[in-house]
């Protein structure tokens, strides 16, 4: 039992940090909106790890923690008045905008975290475990399936009812313009590309920078203020 608790400490640590953010941030804060839905998925991953449901528990823990740390590093950067990655800047810039709806905040956070952070987290994990991306594919897919539940949770909790969300509502257009599943597939391709480029640091750095910028641009579009 003591050994199990020691193995799970890193996951418990990121969960604790997200719970602390949830308690500290105002409910309407855009970062708080994303944090709540991401916390729920991270807790679900933690429960699956406790139950031994991943093919490789060590790999699942490493990937989950490296992934969460990317988001938490962006939060730390802002709190310390440093610039976060470009993919996260729209969410932090618009987090208090009255014209942005909670659903948009959630989608922008997911866009940044899946579109940019997930690929880098796979590479981080490969370096930590001295393995190849293909060795993490099962864990990536299992974590990815839980991430897809994030989209379901967002839609259930944050999407207005059918009497409010009509075809003419701009939010309807936003819902149809972004897909978590496509973003996850793109993240896997980006991770494999970055791993293949690890011997070319200049090219890998340029690829990472372009990915960051492109994901940030998509996030800015997702946060376009809408009429209520």
PDB file of C-alpha atoms in Angstrom:
ATOM      1  CA  UNK A   1       0.000   0.000   0.000  1.00  0.00           C
ATOM      2  CA  UNK A   2       2.789   2.434   0.883  1.00  0.00           C
ATOM      3  CA  UNK A   3       4.478   1.734  -2.458  1.00  0.00           C
ATOM      4  CA  UNK A   4       1.238   2.396  -4.342  1.00  0.00           C
ATOM      5  CA  UNK A   5       0.749   5.686  -2.546  1.00  0.00           C
ATOM      6  CA  UNK A   6       4.295   6.742  -3.409  1.00  0.00           C
ATOM      7  CA  UNK A   7       3.762   5.989  -7.111  1.00  0.00           C
ATOM      8  CA  UNK A   8       0.560   8.010  -7.216  1.00  0.00           C
ATOM      9  CA  UNK A   9       1.912  11.071  -5.415  1.00  0.00           C
ATOM     10  CA  UNK A  10       2.671  13.053  -8.636  1.00  0.00           C
ATOM     11  CA  UNK A  11      -0.921  12.649  -9.830  1.00  0.00           C
ATOM     12  CA  UNK A  12      -2.260  13.552  -6.412  1.00  0.00           C
ATOM     13  CA  UNK A  13      -0.069  16.646  -6.524  1.00  0.00           C
ATOM     14  CA  UNK A  14      -1.479  18.035  -9.770  1.00  0.00           C
ATOM     15  CA  UNK A  15      -5.022  17.200  -8.650  1.00  0.00           C
ATOM     16  CA  UNK A  16      -4.419  19.105  -5.404  1.00  0.00           C
ATOM     17  CA  UNK A  17      -3.142  22.113  -7.300  1.00  0.00           C
ATOM     18  CA  UNK A  18      -6.210  22.179  -9.563  1.00  0.00           C
ATOM     19  CA  UNK A  19      -8.509  21.826  -6.566  1.00  0.00           C
ATOM     20  CA  UNK A  20      -6.747  24.765  -4.930  1.00  0.00           C
ATOM     21  CA  UNK A  21      -7.269  26.835  -8.076  1.00  0.00           C
ATOM     22  CA  UNK A  22     -10.926  25.846  -8.139  1.00  0.00           C
ATOM     23  CA  UNK A  23     -11.327  27.065  -4.558  1.00  0.00           C
ATOM     24  CA  UNK A  24      -9.426  30.306  -5.123  1.00  0.00           C
ATOM     25  CA  UNK A  25     -10.776  31.567  -8.447  1.00  0.00           C
ATOM     26  CA  UNK A  26     -14.160  33.287  -8.938  1.00  0.00           C
ATOM     27  CA  UNK A  27     -16.622  30.915 -10.592  1.00  0.00           C
ATOM     28  CA  UNK A  28     -17.091  33.141 -13.659  1.00  0.00           C
ATOM     29  CA  UNK A  29     -13.356  33.545 -14.256  1.00  0.00           C
ATOM     30  CA  UNK A  30     -12.556  31.991 -17.632  1.00  0.00           C
ATOM     31  CA  UNK A  31      -9.586  30.074 -16.248  1.00  0.00           C
ATOM     32  CA  UNK A  32     -11.780  28.724 -13.447  1.00  0.00           C
ATOM     33  CA  UNK A  33     -14.314  27.473 -16.008  1.00  0.00           C
ATOM     34  CA  UNK A  34     -11.652  25.466 -17.834  1.00  0.00           C
ATOM     35  CA  UNK A  35     -10.022  24.337 -14.590  1.00  0.00           C
ATOM     36  CA  UNK A  36     -13.274  22.797 -13.341  1.00  0.00           C
ATOM     37  CA  UNK A  37     -13.812  20.608 -16.376  1.00  0.00           C
ATOM     38  CA  UNK A  38     -10.146  19.628 -16.594  1.00  0.00           C
ATOM     39  CA  UNK A  39     -10.062  18.795 -12.894  1.00  0.00           C
ATOM     40  CA  UNK A  40     -12.954  16.375 -13.357  1.00  0.00           C
ATOM     41  CA  UNK A  41     -11.113  14.510 -16.113  1.00  0.00           C
ATOM     42  CA  UNK A  42      -7.835  14.440 -14.170  1.00  0.00           C
ATOM     43  CA  UNK A  43      -9.677  12.967 -11.190  1.00  0.00           C
ATOM     44  CA  UNK A  44     -11.137  10.331 -13.520  1.00  0.00           C
ATOM     45  CA  UNK A  45      -7.635   9.456 -14.750  1.00  0.00           C
ATOM     46  CA  UNK A  46      -6.483   9.224 -11.129  1.00  0.00           C
ATOM     47  CA  UNK A  47      -9.309   6.790 -10.330  1.00  0.00           C
ATOM     48  CA  UNK A  48      -8.404   4.598 -13.314  1.00  0.00           C
ATOM     49  CA  UNK A  49      -4.776   4.579 -12.205  1.00  0.00           C
ATOM     50  CA  UNK A  50      -5.832   3.550  -8.685  1.00  0.00           C
ATOM     51  CA  UNK A  51      -7.898   0.732 -10.184  1.00  0.00           C
ATOM     52  CA  UNK A  52      -4.993  -0.482 -12.340  1.00  0.00           C
ATOM     53  CA  UNK A  53      -6.924  -0.005 -15.578  1.00  0.00           C
ATOM     54  CA  UNK A  54      -4.071   1.329 -17.711  1.00  0.00           C
ATOM     55  CA  UNK A  55      -1.833  -1.106 -19.658  1.00  0.00           C
ATOM     56  CA  UNK A  56       1.288   0.536 -18.176  1.00  0.00           C
ATOM     57  CA  UNK A  57       0.605   2.378 -14.922  1.00  0.00           C
ATOM     58  CA  UNK A  58       4.007   4.056 -14.841  1.00  0.00           C
ATOM     59  CA  UNK A  59       3.576   5.425 -18.359  1.00  0.00           C
ATOM     60  CA  UNK A  60       0.020   6.591 -17.647  1.00  0.00           C
ATOM     61  CA  UNK A  61       1.152   8.460 -14.529  1.00  0.00           C
ATOM     62  CA  UNK A  62       4.069  10.095 -16.342  1.00  0.00           C
ATOM     63  CA  UNK A  63       1.905  11.208 -19.274  1.00  0.00           C
ATOM     64  CA  UNK A  64      -0.894  12.491 -17.041  1.00  0.00           C
ATOM     65  CA  UNK A  65       1.495  14.481 -14.849  1.00  0.00           C
ATOM     66  CA  UNK A  66       3.601  15.927 -17.679  1.00  0.00           C
ATOM     67  CA  UNK A  67       0.385  16.942 -19.419  1.00  0.00           C
ATOM     68  CA  UNK A  68      -1.110  18.668 -16.386  1.00  0.00           C
ATOM     69  CA  UNK A  69       2.177  20.390 -15.595  1.00  0.00           C
ATOM     70  CA  UNK A  70       2.031  22.228 -18.918  1.00  0.00           C
ATOM     71  CA  UNK A  71      -1.265  23.863 -17.935  1.00  0.00           C
ATOM     72  CA  UNK A  72      -0.108  24.583 -14.385  1.00  0.00           C
ATOM     73  CA  UNK A  73       3.104  26.154 -15.719  1.00  0.00           C
ATOM     74  CA  UNK A  74       0.988  28.562 -17.784  1.00  0.00           C
ATOM     75  CA  UNK A  75      -1.000  29.477 -14.647  1.00  0.00           C
ATOM     76  CA  UNK A  76       2.251  30.050 -12.743  1.00  0.00           C
ATOM     77  CA  UNK A  77       3.654  32.211 -15.522  1.00  0.00           C
ATOM     78  CA  UNK A  78       0.665  34.547 -15.400  1.00  0.00           C
ATOM     79  CA  UNK A  79       0.653  34.733 -11.599  1.00  0.00           C
ATOM     80  CA  UNK A  80       4.350  35.665 -11.723  1.00  0.00           C
ATOM     81  CA  UNK A  81       3.711  38.276 -14.441  1.00  0.00           C
ATOM     82  CA  UNK A  82       5.551  36.284 -17.095  1.00  0.00           C
ATOM     83  CA  UNK A  83       4.191  35.528 -20.567  1.00  0.00           C
ATOM     84  CA  UNK A  84       2.578  32.105 -20.902  1.00  0.00           C
ATOM     85  CA  UNK A  85       2.804  30.178 -24.185  1.00  0.00           C
ATOM     86  CA  UNK A  86       0.927  31.817 -27.066  1.00  0.00           C
ATOM     87  CA  UNK A  87      -1.719  29.086 -27.024  1.00  0.00           C
ATOM     88  CA  UNK A  88      -2.776  30.122 -23.493  1.00  0.00           C
ATOM     89  CA  UNK A  89      -2.625  33.909 -23.887  1.00  0.00           C
ATOM     90  CA  UNK A  90      -6.158  34.388 -25.281  1.00  0.00           C
ATOM     91  CA  UNK A  91      -7.767  32.613 -22.324  1.00  0.00           C
ATOM     92  CA  UNK A  92      -5.828  34.651 -19.771  1.00  0.00           C
ATOM     93  CA  UNK A  93      -6.393  37.892 -21.686  1.00  0.00           C
ATOM     94  CA  UNK A  94     -10.172  37.407 -21.991  1.00  0.00           C
ATOM     95  CA  UNK A  95     -10.828  35.536 -18.745  1.00  0.00           C
ATOM     96  CA  UNK A  96     -12.967  38.384 -17.324  1.00  0.00           C
ATOM     97  CA  UNK A  97     -14.600  39.603 -20.550  1.00  0.00           C
ATOM     98  CA  UNK A  98     -18.378  39.896 -20.005  1.00  0.00           C
ATOM     99  CA  UNK A  99     -19.132  39.125 -23.652  1.00  0.00           C
ATOM    100  CA  UNK A 100     -17.453  35.716 -23.627  1.00  0.00           C
ATOM    101  CA  UNK A 101     -19.628  32.806 -22.525  1.00  0.00           C
ATOM    102  CA  UNK A 102     -18.500  30.026 -20.179  1.00  0.00           C
ATOM    103  CA  UNK A 103     -18.639  27.466 -22.983  1.00  0.00           C
ATOM    104  CA  UNK A 104     -16.136  29.546 -24.964  1.00  0.00           C
ATOM    105  CA  UNK A 105     -13.727  29.696 -22.041  1.00  0.00           C
ATOM    106  CA  UNK A 106     -13.876  25.925 -21.698  1.00  0.00           C
ATOM    107  CA  UNK A 107     -13.309  25.332 -25.412  1.00  0.00           C
ATOM    108  CA  UNK A 108     -10.400  27.792 -25.531  1.00  0.00           C
ATOM    109  CA  UNK A 109      -8.722  26.030 -22.611  1.00  0.00           C
ATOM    110  CA  UNK A 110      -9.209  22.614 -24.163  1.00  0.00           C
ATOM    111  CA  UNK A 111      -7.914  23.950 -27.486  1.00  0.00           C
ATOM    112  CA  UNK A 112      -4.697  25.189 -25.847  1.00  0.00           C
ATOM    113  CA  UNK A 113      -4.170  22.097 -23.738  1.00  0.00           C
ATOM    114  CA  UNK A 114      -4.915  19.481 -26.390  1.00  0.00           C
ATOM    115  CA  UNK A 115      -3.722  21.378 -29.447  1.00  0.00           C
ATOM    116  CA  UNK A 116      -0.344  22.358 -27.998  1.00  0.00           C
ATOM    117  CA  UNK A 117       0.394  20.868 -24.573  1.00  0.00           C
ATOM    118  CA  UNK A 118      -0.510  17.257 -25.302  1.00  0.00           C
ATOM    119  CA  UNK A 119       2.076  16.811 -28.053  1.00  0.00           C
ATOM    120  CA  UNK A 120       4.806  18.296 -25.878  1.00  0.00           C
ATOM    121  CA  UNK A 121       3.697  16.169 -22.929  1.00  0.00           C
ATOM    122  CA  UNK A 122       4.148  13.007 -25.019  1.00  0.00           C
ATOM    123  CA  UNK A 123       7.681  14.104 -25.893  1.00  0.00           C
ATOM    124  CA  UNK A 124       8.373  15.001 -22.239  1.00  0.00           C
ATOM    125  CA  UNK A 125       7.155  11.547 -21.193  1.00  0.00           C
ATOM    126  CA  UNK A 126       9.289   9.759 -23.782  1.00  0.00           C
ATOM    127  CA  UNK A 127      12.350  11.562 -22.467  1.00  0.00           C
ATOM    128  CA  UNK A 128      11.432  10.778 -18.871  1.00  0.00           C
ATOM    129  CA  UNK A 129      10.868   7.078 -19.531  1.00  0.00           C
ATOM    130  CA  UNK A 130      13.511   6.678 -22.276  1.00  0.00           C
ATOM    131  CA  UNK A 131      10.932   5.310 -24.690  1.00  0.00           C
ATOM    132  CA  UNK A 132       9.423   6.070 -28.109  1.00  0.00           C
ATOM    133  CA  UNK A 133       5.990   7.610 -28.783  1.00  0.00           C
ATOM    134  CA  UNK A 134       4.779   4.259 -30.124  1.00  0.00           C
ATOM    135  CA  UNK A 135       5.436   2.790 -26.666  1.00  0.00           C
ATOM    136  CA  UNK A 136       2.909   5.269 -25.235  1.00  0.00           C
ATOM    137  CA  UNK A 137       0.207   4.793 -27.836  1.00  0.00           C
ATOM    138  CA  UNK A 138      -2.055   2.648 -25.646  1.00  0.00           C
ATOM    139  CA  UNK A 139      -1.816   5.107 -22.750  1.00  0.00           C
ATOM    140  CA  UNK A 140      -2.311   8.026 -25.124  1.00  0.00           C
ATOM    141  CA  UNK A 141      -5.465   6.407 -26.505  1.00  0.00           C
ATOM    142  CA  UNK A 142      -6.834   5.589 -23.051  1.00  0.00           C
ATOM    143  CA  UNK A 143      -6.175   9.087 -21.729  1.00  0.00           C
ATOM    144  CA  UNK A 144      -7.565  10.446 -25.000  1.00  0.00           C
ATOM    145  CA  UNK A 145     -10.822   8.562 -24.493  1.00  0.00           C
ATOM    146  CA  UNK A 146     -11.159  10.204 -21.090  1.00  0.00           C
ATOM    147  CA  UNK A 147     -10.401  13.564 -22.676  1.00  0.00           C
ATOM    148  CA  UNK A 148     -13.257  12.991 -25.091  1.00  0.00           C
ATOM    149  CA  UNK A 149     -15.492  12.773 -22.042  1.00  0.00           C
ATOM    150  CA  UNK A 150     -14.335  16.306 -21.310  1.00  0.00           C
ATOM    151  CA  UNK A 151     -16.168  17.451 -24.416  1.00  0.00           C
ATOM    152  CA  UNK A 152     -19.305  15.629 -23.258  1.00  0.00           C
ATOM    153  CA  UNK A 153     -19.026  17.269 -19.848  1.00  0.00           C
ATOM    154  CA  UNK A 154     -18.604  20.715 -21.392  1.00  0.00           C
ATOM    155  CA  UNK A 155     -21.665  20.239 -23.552  1.00  0.00           C
ATOM    156  CA  UNK A 156     -23.759  18.891 -20.687  1.00  0.00           C
ATOM    157  CA  UNK A 157     -22.812  21.570 -18.162  1.00  0.00           C
ATOM    158  CA  UNK A 158     -22.139  24.671 -20.245  1.00  0.00           C
ATOM    159  CA  UNK A 159     -24.225  24.463 -23.400  1.00  0.00           C
ATOM    160  CA  UNK A 160     -27.510  26.409 -23.205  1.00  0.00           C
ATOM    161  CA  UNK A 161     -30.707  24.425 -23.597  1.00  0.00           C
ATOM    162  CA  UNK A 162     -32.285  23.959 -27.036  1.00  0.00           C
ATOM    163  CA  UNK A 163     -34.701  26.814 -26.362  1.00  0.00           C
ATOM    164  CA  UNK A 164     -31.734  29.188 -26.043  1.00  0.00           C
ATOM    165  CA  UNK A 165     -29.190  27.721 -28.470  1.00  0.00           C
ATOM    166  CA  UNK A 166     -30.717  28.209 -31.902  1.00  0.00           C
ATOM    167  CA  UNK A 167     -29.214  27.728 -35.335  1.00  0.00           C
ATOM    168  CA  UNK A 168     -28.842  31.492 -35.663  1.00  0.00           C
ATOM    169  CA  UNK A 169     -26.878  31.808 -32.411  1.00  0.00           C
ATOM    170  CA  UNK A 170     -23.155  32.432 -33.133  1.00  0.00           C
ATOM    171  CA  UNK A 171     -22.371  29.955 -30.357  1.00  0.00           C
ATOM    172  CA  UNK A 172     -23.891  27.227 -32.520  1.00  0.00           C
ATOM    173  CA  UNK A 173     -21.318  28.034 -35.184  1.00  0.00           C
ATOM    174  CA  UNK A 174     -18.485  27.858 -32.639  1.00  0.00           C
ATOM    175  CA  UNK A 175     -19.652  24.467 -31.396  1.00  0.00           C
ATOM    176  CA  UNK A 176     -19.437  23.108 -34.922  1.00  0.00           C
ATOM    177  CA  UNK A 177     -16.098  24.684 -35.806  1.00  0.00           C
ATOM    178  CA  UNK A 178     -13.853  22.828 -33.354  1.00  0.00           C
ATOM    179  CA  UNK A 179     -13.489  19.133 -32.565  1.00  0.00           C
ATOM    180  CA  UNK A 180     -11.637  17.659 -29.591  1.00  0.00           C
ATOM    181  CA  UNK A 181     -11.228  14.345 -31.393  1.00  0.00           C
ATOM    182  CA  UNK A 182      -9.563  16.010 -34.389  1.00  0.00           C
ATOM    183  CA  UNK A 183      -7.364  18.042 -32.040  1.00  0.00           C
ATOM    184  CA  UNK A 184      -6.305  14.859 -30.226  1.00  0.00           C
ATOM    185  CA  UNK A 185      -5.410  13.152 -33.509  1.00  0.00           C
ATOM    186  CA  UNK A 186      -3.393  16.203 -34.566  1.00  0.00           C
ATOM    187  CA  UNK A 187      -1.591  16.170 -31.205  1.00  0.00           C
ATOM    188  CA  UNK A 188      -0.456  12.593 -31.759  1.00  0.00           C
ATOM    189  CA  UNK A 189       0.892  13.500 -35.216  1.00  0.00           C
ATOM    190  CA  UNK A 190       2.651  16.557 -33.781  1.00  0.00           C
ATOM    191  CA  UNK A 191       4.204  14.453 -31.008  1.00  0.00           C
ATOM    192  CA  UNK A 192       5.564  11.925 -33.480  1.00  0.00           C
ATOM    193  CA  UNK A 193       6.897  14.746 -35.650  1.00  0.00           C
ATOM    194  CA  UNK A 194       8.644  16.435 -32.731  1.00  0.00           C
ATOM    195  CA  UNK A 195      10.171  13.140 -31.667  1.00  0.00           C
ATOM    196  CA  UNK A 196      11.460  12.527 -35.198  1.00  0.00           C
ATOM    197  CA  UNK A 197      12.975  16.023 -35.167  1.00  0.00           C
ATOM    198  CA  UNK A 198      14.717  15.643 -31.814  1.00  0.00           C
ATOM    199  CA  UNK A 199      18.090  15.458 -33.576  1.00  0.00           C
ATOM    200  CA  UNK A 200      17.347  18.777 -35.297  1.00  0.00           C
ATOM    201  CA  UNK A 201      16.732  21.147 -32.376  1.00  0.00           C
ATOM    202  CA  UNK A 202      16.453  24.280 -34.519  1.00  0.00           C
ATOM    203  CA  UNK A 203      13.777  22.711 -36.726  1.00  0.00           C
ATOM    204  CA  UNK A 204      11.988  21.193 -33.718  1.00  0.00           C
ATOM    205  CA  UNK A 205      12.000  24.581 -31.988  1.00  0.00           C
ATOM    206  CA  UNK A 206      10.561  26.295 -35.041  1.00  0.00           C
ATOM    207  CA  UNK A 207       7.877  23.613 -35.390  1.00  0.00           C
ATOM    208  CA  UNK A 208       6.934  24.008 -31.710  1.00  0.00           C
ATOM    209  CA  UNK A 209       6.753  27.779 -32.019  1.00  0.00           C
ATOM    210  CA  UNK A 210       4.521  27.581 -35.090  1.00  0.00           C
ATOM    211  CA  UNK A 211       2.269  25.049 -33.376  1.00  0.00           C
ATOM    212  CA  UNK A 212       1.974  27.316 -30.340  1.00  0.00           C
ATOM    213  CA  UNK A 213       1.105  30.329 -32.490  1.00  0.00           C
ATOM    214  CA  UNK A 214      -1.465  28.466 -34.599  1.00  0.00           C
ATOM    215  CA  UNK A 215      -3.234  27.035 -31.554  1.00  0.00           C
ATOM    216  CA  UNK A 216      -3.251  30.490 -29.953  1.00  0.00           C
ATOM    217  CA  UNK A 217      -4.847  31.943 -33.070  1.00  0.00           C
ATOM    218  CA  UNK A 218      -7.612  29.328 -32.947  1.00  0.00           C
ATOM    219  CA  UNK A 219      -8.128  30.085 -29.249  1.00  0.00           C
ATOM    220  CA  UNK A 220      -8.520  33.784 -29.987  1.00  0.00           C
ATOM    221  CA  UNK A 221     -11.260  33.002 -32.497  1.00  0.00           C
ATOM    222  CA  UNK A 222     -13.047  30.770 -29.988  1.00  0.00           C
ATOM    223  CA  UNK A 223     -13.130  33.682 -27.528  1.00  0.00           C
ATOM    224  CA  UNK A 224     -14.775  36.168 -29.877  1.00  0.00           C
ATOM    225  CA  UNK A 225     -17.259  38.106 -27.684  1.00  0.00           C
ATOM    226  CA  UNK A 226     -20.829  37.177 -28.561  1.00  0.00           C
ATOM    227  CA  UNK A 227     -24.171  38.889 -27.928  1.00  0.00           C
ATOM    228  CA  UNK A 228     -26.274  37.293 -25.222  1.00  0.00           C
TER     229      UNK A 228
END
